[in-house]
Amino acid sequence: MPRRSDALDRATPEAIAVAALRILDEEGPQRLSFRTLAERLDVSHATVQRRCTDLAGLLDLCTEHLAARLPDIPAGTDWAEATEQRFRALYDLLVAHPGLLVLRGGRPWLGRQLLARLVEPALADSVAAGLTVTEAITAYRRMYLLTLGSAAFVDHREPERATAASRTALAALDPEEFPVLSGGTAEILPALTDHEVYHGALRQLIEAARPAT
Protein backbone atom coordinates (compact mmCIF):
# COMPACT_ATOMS: atom_id res chain seq x y z
CA MET A 1 0.00 0.00 0.00
CA PRO A 2 1.54 3.34 -1.01
CA ARG A 3 2.21 5.79 1.83
CA ARG A 4 -0.07 8.84 1.96
CA SER A 5 2.89 11.15 1.33
CA ASP A 6 3.75 9.19 -1.82
CA ALA A 7 0.19 9.58 -3.08
CA LEU A 8 0.25 13.32 -2.45
CA ASP A 9 3.55 13.58 -4.33
CA ARG A 10 1.89 11.95 -7.35
CA ALA A 11 -1.21 14.15 -7.02
CA THR A 12 0.32 17.61 -7.12
CA PRO A 13 -1.83 20.32 -8.75
CA GLU A 14 0.46 20.21 -11.78
CA ALA A 15 0.23 16.42 -12.08
CA ILE A 16 -3.55 16.51 -11.73
CA ALA A 17 -3.87 19.18 -14.43
CA VAL A 18 -1.63 17.27 -16.84
CA ALA A 19 -3.53 14.02 -16.27
CA ALA A 20 -6.91 15.71 -16.59
CA LEU A 21 -5.97 17.35 -19.89
CA ARG A 22 -4.74 14.02 -21.24
CA ILE A 23 -8.08 12.41 -20.40
CA LEU A 24 -9.94 15.29 -22.05
CA ASP A 25 -7.76 15.13 -25.17
CA GLU A 26 -7.61 11.34 -25.52
CA GLU A 27 -11.03 10.22 -24.26
CA GLY A 28 -13.27 13.28 -24.33
CA PRO A 29 -14.93 15.43 -21.66
CA GLN A 30 -17.49 12.77 -20.79
CA ARG A 31 -14.69 10.58 -19.37
CA LEU A 32 -13.19 13.11 -16.97
CA SER A 33 -13.96 12.35 -13.34
CA PHE A 34 -12.14 12.10 -10.03
CA ARG A 35 -12.22 8.33 -10.42
CA THR A 36 -10.54 8.27 -13.84
CA LEU A 37 -8.01 10.81 -12.60
CA ALA A 38 -7.23 8.70 -9.56
CA GLU A 39 -6.64 5.67 -11.79
CA ARG A 40 -4.29 7.65 -14.02
CA LEU A 41 -2.29 8.94 -11.06
CA ASP A 42 -2.43 5.66 -9.10
CA VAL A 43 -3.87 7.37 -6.04
CA SER A 44 -7.17 7.25 -4.22
CA HIS A 45 -10.30 9.10 -5.29
CA ALA A 46 -10.19 10.98 -1.97
CA THR A 47 -6.63 12.19 -2.63
CA VAL A 48 -7.67 13.82 -5.88
CA GLN A 49 -10.76 15.35 -4.29
CA ARG A 50 -8.71 16.86 -1.47
CA ARG A 51 -6.57 18.66 -4.05
CA CYS A 52 -9.34 20.25 -6.10
CA THR A 53 -12.62 19.81 -4.13
CA ASP A 54 -14.98 19.67 -7.12
CA LEU A 55 -15.14 19.74 -10.92
CA ALA A 56 -14.93 23.53 -10.98
CA GLY A 57 -11.72 23.40 -8.96
CA LEU A 58 -10.31 20.74 -11.27
CA LEU A 59 -11.05 22.83 -14.37
CA ASP A 60 -9.42 25.82 -12.70
CA LEU A 61 -6.25 23.76 -12.21
CA CYS A 62 -6.28 22.88 -15.91
CA THR A 63 -6.81 26.48 -16.95
CA GLU A 64 -4.00 27.73 -14.73
CA HIS A 65 -1.66 25.05 -16.07
CA LEU A 66 -2.30 26.21 -19.63
CA ALA A 67 -2.19 29.92 -18.79
CA ALA A 68 1.30 29.48 -17.34
CA ARG A 69 2.45 28.68 -20.89
CA LEU A 70 1.31 32.02 -22.34
CA PRO A 71 4.26 34.04 -23.64
CA ASP A 72 6.05 36.92 -21.97
CA ILE A 73 6.06 39.74 -24.51
CA PRO A 74 9.30 41.78 -24.47
CA ALA A 75 9.01 45.37 -23.33
CA GLY A 76 8.94 47.82 -26.20
CA THR A 77 7.06 45.49 -28.57
CA ASP A 78 4.65 47.38 -30.81
CA TRP A 79 1.20 47.45 -29.22
CA ALA A 80 -0.58 45.79 -32.14
CA GLU A 81 2.08 43.09 -32.46
CA ALA A 82 2.06 42.37 -28.72
CA THR A 83 -1.73 42.16 -28.69
CA GLU A 84 -1.81 39.76 -31.64
CA GLN A 85 0.89 37.55 -30.09
CA ARG A 86 -1.02 37.29 -26.80
CA PHE A 87 -4.36 36.35 -28.28
CA ARG A 88 -2.96 34.02 -30.91
CA ALA A 89 -1.12 32.16 -28.14
CA LEU A 90 -4.35 31.85 -26.15
CA TYR A 91 -6.20 30.64 -29.25
CA ASP A 92 -3.56 27.98 -29.93
CA LEU A 93 -3.81 26.65 -26.36
CA LEU A 94 -7.61 26.48 -26.48
CA VAL A 95 -7.73 24.85 -29.91
CA ALA A 96 -5.38 22.15 -28.64
CA HIS A 97 -7.75 21.29 -25.75
CA PRO A 98 -11.38 21.59 -26.95
CA GLY A 99 -12.67 19.31 -24.19
CA LEU A 100 -11.69 21.86 -21.57
CA LEU A 101 -13.77 24.52 -23.31
CA VAL A 102 -16.76 22.19 -23.43
CA LEU A 103 -16.68 21.57 -19.67
CA ARG A 104 -15.92 25.15 -18.64
CA GLY A 105 -18.84 26.50 -20.64
CA GLY A 106 -19.52 30.10 -19.65
CA ARG A 107 -17.63 30.04 -16.36
CA PRO A 108 -15.25 33.02 -16.05
CA TRP A 109 -11.51 32.45 -16.36
CA LEU A 110 -10.12 34.39 -13.39
CA GLY A 111 -7.11 32.35 -12.25
CA ARG A 112 -3.97 34.17 -11.18
CA GLN A 113 -1.87 32.89 -14.09
CA LEU A 114 -4.35 34.07 -16.70
CA LEU A 115 -4.73 37.45 -15.00
CA ALA A 116 -0.96 37.87 -14.62
CA ARG A 117 0.14 36.61 -18.03
CA LEU A 118 -2.68 37.85 -20.25
CA VAL A 119 -5.20 40.26 -18.74
CA GLU A 120 -2.98 42.59 -16.71
CA PRO A 121 -0.19 42.98 -19.30
CA ALA A 122 -2.69 43.40 -22.15
CA LEU A 123 -4.54 46.15 -20.28
CA ALA A 124 -1.32 47.78 -19.07
CA ASP A 125 0.08 47.88 -22.61
CA SER A 126 -3.15 49.37 -23.93
CA VAL A 127 -3.23 52.10 -21.30
CA ALA A 128 0.46 52.86 -21.88
CA ALA A 129 -0.25 53.13 -25.62
CA GLY A 130 -2.91 55.78 -25.01
CA LEU A 131 -6.22 53.98 -24.45
CA THR A 132 -8.38 54.79 -21.46
CA VAL A 133 -9.11 51.94 -19.05
CA THR A 134 -12.64 51.73 -20.47
CA GLU A 135 -11.33 51.54 -24.04
CA ALA A 136 -8.69 49.00 -23.01
CA ILE A 137 -11.10 46.59 -21.29
CA THR A 138 -13.64 46.95 -24.11
CA ALA A 139 -11.02 46.05 -26.72
CA TYR A 140 -9.74 43.20 -24.55
CA ARG A 141 -13.23 41.73 -24.11
CA ARG A 142 -13.92 41.83 -27.83
CA MET A 143 -10.70 39.97 -28.62
CA TYR A 144 -11.16 37.54 -25.73
CA LEU A 145 -14.71 36.62 -26.73
CA LEU A 146 -13.65 36.25 -30.37
CA THR A 147 -10.87 33.91 -29.26
CA LEU A 148 -13.08 31.76 -27.02
CA GLY A 149 -15.84 31.50 -29.61
CA SER A 150 -13.49 30.74 -32.49
CA ALA A 151 -11.79 27.98 -30.51
CA ALA A 152 -15.00 26.50 -29.09
CA PHE A 153 -17.28 26.10 -32.09
CA VAL A 154 -15.08 23.83 -34.23
CA ASP A 155 -12.79 20.99 -33.15
CA HIS A 156 -9.81 22.16 -35.19
CA ARG A 157 -7.88 19.01 -34.29
CA GLU A 158 -10.19 17.05 -36.58
CA PRO A 159 -11.09 19.42 -39.44
CA GLU A 160 -12.02 16.56 -41.77
CA ARG A 161 -14.76 15.37 -39.42
CA ALA A 162 -16.10 18.91 -38.96
CA THR A 163 -16.09 19.45 -42.72
CA ALA A 164 -17.82 16.13 -43.39
CA ALA A 165 -20.58 16.91 -40.88
CA SER A 166 -21.15 20.34 -42.40
CA ARG A 167 -21.15 18.92 -45.94
CA THR A 168 -23.84 16.41 -44.95
CA ALA A 169 -25.98 19.13 -43.36
CA LEU A 170 -25.68 21.44 -46.36
CA ALA A 171 -26.43 18.65 -48.82
CA ALA A 172 -29.74 18.03 -47.08
CA LEU A 173 -30.96 21.61 -47.61
CA ASP A 174 -33.63 22.54 -50.14
CA PRO A 175 -31.83 24.61 -52.83
CA GLU A 176 -34.92 26.76 -53.36
CA GLU A 177 -35.08 27.72 -49.68
CA PHE A 178 -31.32 27.96 -49.13
CA PRO A 179 -29.82 28.92 -52.52
CA VAL A 180 -26.58 30.40 -51.17
CA LEU A 181 -25.83 27.66 -48.65
CA SER A 182 -26.63 24.82 -51.01
CA GLY A 183 -25.07 26.43 -54.06
CA GLY A 184 -21.93 27.73 -52.38
CA THR A 185 -20.84 24.60 -50.55
CA ALA A 186 -17.41 24.46 -52.21
CA GLU A 187 -16.63 28.00 -51.05
CA ILE A 188 -18.29 27.76 -47.63
CA LEU A 189 -16.77 24.52 -46.30
CA PRO A 190 -13.09 25.59 -46.28
CA ALA A 191 -13.89 28.71 -44.25
CA LEU A 192 -15.46 26.64 -41.46
CA THR A 193 -12.12 25.20 -40.30
CA ASP A 194 -9.69 27.83 -41.61
CA HIS A 195 -7.63 29.37 -38.79
CA GLU A 196 -7.15 32.47 -40.92
CA VAL A 197 -10.81 33.35 -40.32
CA TYR A 198 -9.90 33.88 -36.66
CA HIS A 199 -6.55 35.52 -37.36
CA GLY A 200 -8.11 37.95 -39.83
CA ALA A 201 -10.92 38.87 -37.44
CA LEU A 202 -8.42 39.39 -34.62
CA ARG A 203 -6.35 41.73 -36.77
CA GLN A 204 -9.48 43.70 -37.65
CA LEU A 205 -10.34 44.14 -33.96
CA ILE A 206 -6.77 45.19 -33.21
CA GLU A 207 -6.81 47.75 -36.01
CA ALA A 208 -10.15 49.12 -34.82
CA ALA A 209 -8.80 49.54 -31.28
CA ARG A 210 -5.38 50.87 -32.26
CA PRO A 211 -4.56 53.97 -30.17
CA ALA A 212 -4.37 57.22 -32.08
CA THR A 213 -0.81 58.44 -32.62
Short mmCIF file of N, CA, C and O in Angstrom, two decimals, residues 88-157:
data_model
loop_
_atom_site.label_atom_id
_atom_site.label_comp_id
_atom_site.label_asym_id
_atom_site.label_seq_id
_atom_site.Cartn_x
_atom_site.Cartn_y
_atom_site.Cartn_z
N ARG A 88 -3.22 35.20 -30.10
CA ARG A 88 -2.96 34.02 -30.91
C ARG A 88 -2.44 32.87 -30.05
O ARG A 88 -2.77 31.70 -30.28
N ALA A 89 -1.63 33.19 -29.05
CA ALA A 89 -1.12 32.16 -28.14
C ALA A 89 -2.26 31.54 -27.35
O ALA A 89 -2.32 30.31 -27.16
N LEU A 90 -3.19 32.37 -26.86
CA LEU A 90 -4.35 31.85 -26.15
C LEU A 90 -5.19 30.97 -27.06
O LEU A 90 -5.62 29.87 -26.67
N TYR A 91 -5.42 31.42 -28.27
CA TYR A 91 -6.20 30.64 -29.25
C TYR A 91 -5.56 29.28 -29.49
O TYR A 91 -6.25 28.24 -29.48
N ASP A 92 -4.25 29.25 -29.67
CA ASP A 92 -3.56 27.98 -29.93
C ASP A 92 -3.72 27.01 -28.77
O ASP A 92 -3.91 25.80 -28.97
N LEU A 93 -3.64 27.52 -27.53
CA LEU A 93 -3.81 26.65 -26.36
C LEU A 93 -5.23 26.09 -26.30
O LEU A 93 -5.43 24.90 -26.02
N LEU A 94 -6.22 26.93 -26.57
CA LEU A 94 -7.61 26.48 -26.48
C LEU A 94 -7.96 25.50 -27.59
O LEU A 94 -8.66 24.51 -27.36
N VAL A 95 -7.47 25.76 -28.79
CA VAL A 95 -7.73 24.85 -29.91
C VAL A 95 -7.15 23.47 -29.65
O VAL A 95 -7.71 22.45 -30.06
N ALA A 96 -6.03 23.43 -28.93
CA ALA A 96 -5.38 22.15 -28.64
C ALA A 96 -6.14 21.34 -27.59
O ALA A 96 -5.92 20.13 -27.47
N HIS A 97 -7.05 21.99 -26.83
CA HIS A 97 -7.75 21.29 -25.75
C HIS A 97 -9.25 21.63 -25.78
O HIS A 97 -9.77 22.26 -24.84
N PRO A 98 -9.96 21.21 -26.83
CA PRO A 98 -11.38 21.59 -26.95
C PRO A 98 -12.25 21.03 -25.84
O PRO A 98 -13.28 21.62 -25.49
N GLY A 99 -11.87 19.89 -25.27
CA GLY A 99 -12.67 19.31 -24.19
C GLY A 99 -12.75 20.20 -22.98
O GLY A 99 -13.76 20.23 -22.26
N LEU A 100 -11.69 20.94 -22.71
CA LEU A 100 -11.69 21.86 -21.57
C LEU A 100 -12.71 22.97 -21.78
O LEU A 100 -13.43 23.36 -20.87
N LEU A 101 -12.79 23.49 -23.01
CA LEU A 101 -13.77 24.52 -23.31
C LEU A 101 -15.19 24.01 -23.14
O LEU A 101 -16.06 24.73 -22.64
N VAL A 102 -15.42 22.77 -23.55
CA VAL A 102 -16.76 22.19 -23.43
C VAL A 102 -17.19 22.16 -21.97
O VAL A 102 -18.32 22.55 -21.62
N LEU A 103 -16.32 21.71 -21.08
CA LEU A 103 -16.68 21.57 -19.67
C LEU A 103 -16.75 22.91 -18.95
O LEU A 103 -17.57 23.09 -18.06
N ARG A 104 -15.89 23.85 -19.32
CA ARG A 104 -15.92 25.15 -18.64
C ARG A 104 -17.16 25.95 -19.01
O ARG A 104 -17.67 26.73 -18.21
N GLY A 105 -17.65 25.76 -20.24
CA GLY A 105 -18.84 26.50 -20.64
C GLY A 105 -18.63 28.00 -20.48
O GLY A 105 -17.62 28.55 -20.89
N GLY A 106 -19.59 28.65 -19.83
CA GLY A 106 -19.52 30.10 -19.65
C GLY A 106 -18.88 30.55 -18.36
O GLY A 106 -18.94 31.74 -18.03
N ARG A 107 -18.26 29.64 -17.61
CA ARG A 107 -17.63 30.04 -16.36
C ARG A 107 -16.48 31.01 -16.63
O ARG A 107 -15.70 30.80 -17.56
N PRO A 108 -16.34 32.05 -15.82
CA PRO A 108 -15.25 33.02 -16.05
C PRO A 108 -13.88 32.40 -15.80
O PRO A 108 -13.73 31.49 -14.98
N TRP A 109 -12.90 32.90 -16.51
CA TRP A 109 -11.51 32.45 -16.36
C TRP A 109 -10.77 33.53 -15.58
O TRP A 109 -10.33 34.53 -16.14
N LEU A 110 -10.66 33.34 -14.26
CA LEU A 110 -10.12 34.39 -13.39
C LEU A 110 -8.92 33.92 -12.57
O LEU A 110 -8.60 34.53 -11.55
N GLY A 111 -8.27 32.84 -12.99
CA GLY A 111 -7.11 32.35 -12.25
C GLY A 111 -5.95 33.33 -12.28
O GLY A 111 -5.84 34.17 -13.18
N ARG A 112 -5.07 33.22 -11.29
CA ARG A 112 -3.97 34.17 -11.18
C ARG A 112 -3.06 34.16 -12.41
O ARG A 112 -2.60 35.21 -12.87
N GLN A 113 -2.76 32.98 -12.94
CA GLN A 113 -1.87 32.89 -14.09
C GLN A 113 -2.45 33.62 -15.30
O GLN A 113 -1.74 34.34 -16.01
N LEU A 114 -3.74 33.41 -15.55
CA LEU A 114 -4.35 34.07 -16.70
C LEU A 114 -4.37 35.59 -16.50
O LEU A 114 -4.09 36.36 -17.41
N LEU A 115 -4.70 36.01 -15.28
CA LEU A 115 -4.73 37.45 -15.00
C LEU A 115 -3.33 38.06 -15.12
O LEU A 115 -3.18 39.17 -15.65
N ALA A 116 -2.32 37.32 -14.64
CA ALA A 116 -0.96 37.87 -14.62
C ALA A 116 -0.27 37.81 -15.97
O ALA A 116 0.55 38.68 -16.29
N ARG A 117 -0.60 36.81 -16.78
CA ARG A 117 0.14 36.61 -18.03
C ARG A 117 -0.62 37.10 -19.27
O ARG A 117 -0.02 37.22 -20.34
N LEU A 118 -1.91 37.37 -19.11
CA LEU A 118 -2.68 37.85 -20.25
C LEU A 118 -3.41 39.15 -19.93
O LEU A 118 -3.17 40.18 -20.57
N VAL A 119 -4.31 39.12 -18.95
CA VAL A 119 -5.20 40.26 -18.74
C VAL A 119 -4.45 41.51 -18.31
O VAL A 119 -4.56 42.56 -18.94
N GLU A 120 -3.68 41.41 -17.22
CA GLU A 120 -2.98 42.59 -16.71
C GLU A 120 -2.00 43.18 -17.73
O GLU A 120 -2.04 44.39 -17.98
N PRO A 121 -1.11 42.38 -18.33
CA PRO A 121 -0.19 42.98 -19.30
C PRO A 121 -0.89 43.54 -20.53
O PRO A 121 -0.46 44.56 -21.09
N ALA A 122 -1.96 42.89 -20.98
CA ALA A 122 -2.69 43.40 -22.15
C ALA A 122 -3.31 44.76 -21.84
O ALA A 122 -3.22 45.70 -22.64
N LEU A 123 -3.93 44.87 -20.66
CA LEU A 123 -4.54 46.15 -20.28
C LEU A 123 -3.47 47.21 -20.03
O LEU A 123 -3.63 48.38 -20.44
N ALA A 124 -2.39 46.82 -19.36
CA ALA A 124 -1.32 47.78 -19.07
C ALA A 124 -0.71 48.32 -20.35
O ALA A 124 -0.45 49.53 -20.48
N ASP A 125 -0.47 47.44 -21.32
CA ASP A 125 0.08 47.88 -22.61
C ASP A 125 -0.87 48.83 -23.32
O ASP A 125 -0.45 49.82 -23.93
N SER A 126 -2.17 48.53 -23.25
CA SER A 126 -3.15 49.37 -23.93
C SER A 126 -3.21 50.76 -23.30
O SER A 126 -3.28 51.77 -24.02
N VAL A 127 -3.20 50.81 -21.98
CA VAL A 127 -3.23 52.10 -21.30
C VAL A 127 -1.95 52.89 -21.60
O VAL A 127 -1.98 54.09 -21.87
N ALA A 128 -0.81 52.20 -21.58
CA ALA A 128 0.46 52.86 -21.88
C ALA A 128 0.50 53.39 -23.31
O ALA A 128 1.16 54.38 -23.61
N ALA A 129 -0.23 52.71 -24.21
CA ALA A 129 -0.25 53.13 -25.62
C ALA A 129 -1.22 54.28 -25.87
O ALA A 129 -1.25 54.82 -26.98
N GLY A 130 -2.03 54.62 -24.85
CA GLY A 130 -2.91 55.78 -25.01
C GLY A 130 -4.39 55.52 -24.87
O GLY A 130 -5.19 56.45 -24.95
N LEU A 131 -4.80 54.26 -24.65
CA LEU A 131 -6.22 53.98 -24.45
C LEU A 131 -6.61 54.30 -23.01
O LEU A 131 -5.80 54.19 -22.09
N THR A 132 -7.86 54.68 -22.82
CA THR A 132 -8.38 54.79 -21.46
C THR A 132 -8.63 53.38 -20.92
O THR A 132 -8.64 52.40 -21.69
N VAL A 133 -8.83 53.26 -19.63
CA VAL A 133 -9.11 51.94 -19.05
C VAL A 133 -10.38 51.36 -19.66
O VAL A 133 -10.46 50.16 -19.96
N THR A 134 -11.39 52.20 -19.86
CA THR A 134 -12.64 51.73 -20.47
C THR A 134 -12.40 51.22 -21.89
O THR A 134 -12.89 50.15 -22.27
N GLU A 135 -11.64 51.98 -22.68
CA GLU A 135 -11.33 51.54 -24.04
C GLU A 135 -10.50 50.26 -24.02
O GLU A 135 -10.70 49.37 -24.85
N ALA A 136 -9.57 50.17 -23.08
CA ALA A 136 -8.69 49.00 -23.01
C ALA A 136 -9.47 47.74 -22.68
O ALA A 136 -9.29 46.69 -23.32
N ILE A 137 -10.36 47.80 -21.68
CA ILE A 137 -11.10 46.59 -21.29
C ILE A 137 -12.13 46.23 -22.35
O ILE A 137 -12.40 45.04 -22.59
N THR A 138 -12.69 47.24 -23.03
CA THR A 138 -13.64 46.95 -24.11
C THR A 138 -12.95 46.22 -25.25
O THR A 138 -13.45 45.21 -25.78
N ALA A 139 -11.78 46.71 -25.65
CA ALA A 139 -11.02 46.05 -26.72
C ALA A 139 -10.61 44.65 -26.30
O ALA A 139 -10.70 43.69 -27.08
N TYR A 140 -10.15 44.52 -25.06
CA TYR A 140 -9.74 43.20 -24.55
C TYR A 140 -10.91 42.22 -24.62
O TYR A 140 -10.75 41.08 -25.08
N ARG A 141 -12.08 42.63 -24.14
CA ARG A 141 -13.23 41.73 -24.11
C ARG A 141 -13.62 41.29 -25.51
O ARG A 141 -13.98 40.13 -25.73
N ARG A 142 -13.57 42.20 -26.46
CA ARG A 142 -13.92 41.83 -27.83
C ARG A 142 -12.97 40.76 -28.36
O ARG A 142 -13.39 39.78 -28.97
N MET A 143 -11.69 40.94 -28.12
CA MET A 143 -10.70 39.97 -28.62
C MET A 143 -10.78 38.65 -27.85
O MET A 143 -10.63 37.57 -28.43
N TYR A 144 -11.04 38.73 -26.57
CA TYR A 144 -11.16 37.54 -25.73
C TYR A 144 -12.36 36.70 -26.15
O TYR A 144 -12.26 35.48 -26.31
N LEU A 145 -13.51 37.35 -26.34
CA LEU A 145 -14.71 36.62 -26.73
C LEU A 145 -14.56 36.04 -28.13
O LEU A 145 -15.02 34.93 -28.40
N LEU A 146 -13.94 36.79 -29.04
CA LEU A 146 -13.65 36.25 -30.37
C LEU A 146 -12.80 34.99 -30.26
O LEU A 146 -13.07 33.98 -30.93
N THR A 147 -11.78 35.03 -29.41
CA THR A 147 -10.87 33.91 -29.26
C THR A 147 -11.57 32.69 -28.69
O THR A 147 -11.44 31.57 -29.21
N LEU A 148 -12.34 32.88 -27.62
CA LEU A 148 -13.08 31.76 -27.02
C LEU A 148 -14.06 31.16 -28.02
O LEU A 148 -14.13 29.94 -28.19
N GLY A 149 -14.84 32.01 -28.68
CA GLY A 149 -15.84 31.50 -29.61
C GLY A 149 -15.21 30.79 -30.80
O GLY A 149 -15.68 29.73 -31.21
N SER A 150 -14.14 31.35 -31.33
CA SER A 150 -13.49 30.74 -32.49
C SER A 150 -12.89 29.38 -32.14
O SER A 150 -12.88 28.47 -32.97
N ALA A 151 -12.38 29.25 -30.93
CA ALA A 151 -11.79 27.98 -30.51
C ALA A 151 -12.86 26.95 -30.15
O ALA A 151 -12.66 25.75 -30.33
N ALA A 152 -14.01 27.42 -29.64
CA ALA A 152 -15.00 26.50 -29.09
C ALA A 152 -15.92 25.87 -30.12
O ALA A 152 -16.36 24.74 -29.94
N PHE A 153 -16.20 26.56 -31.22
CA PHE A 153 -17.28 26.10 -32.09
C PHE A 153 -16.86 25.10 -33.15
O PHE A 153 -17.71 24.54 -33.84
N VAL A 154 -15.56 24.86 -33.31
CA VAL A 154 -15.08 23.83 -34.23
C VAL A 154 -13.93 23.09 -33.57
O VAL A 154 -13.05 23.73 -32.97
N ASP A 155 -13.93 21.76 -33.63
CA ASP A 155 -12.79 20.99 -33.15
C ASP A 155 -11.72 21.02 -34.24
O ASP A 155 -11.73 20.22 -35.16
N HIS A 156 -10.81 21.98 -34.14
CA HIS A 156 -9.81 22.16 -35.19
C HIS A 156 -8.78 21.02 -35.23
O HIS A 156 -7.99 20.96 -36.17
N ARG A 157 -8.79 20.15 -34.24
CA ARG A 157 -7.88 19.01 -34.29
C ARG A 157 -8.34 17.98 -35.30
O ARG A 157 -7.57 17.15 -35.76
#
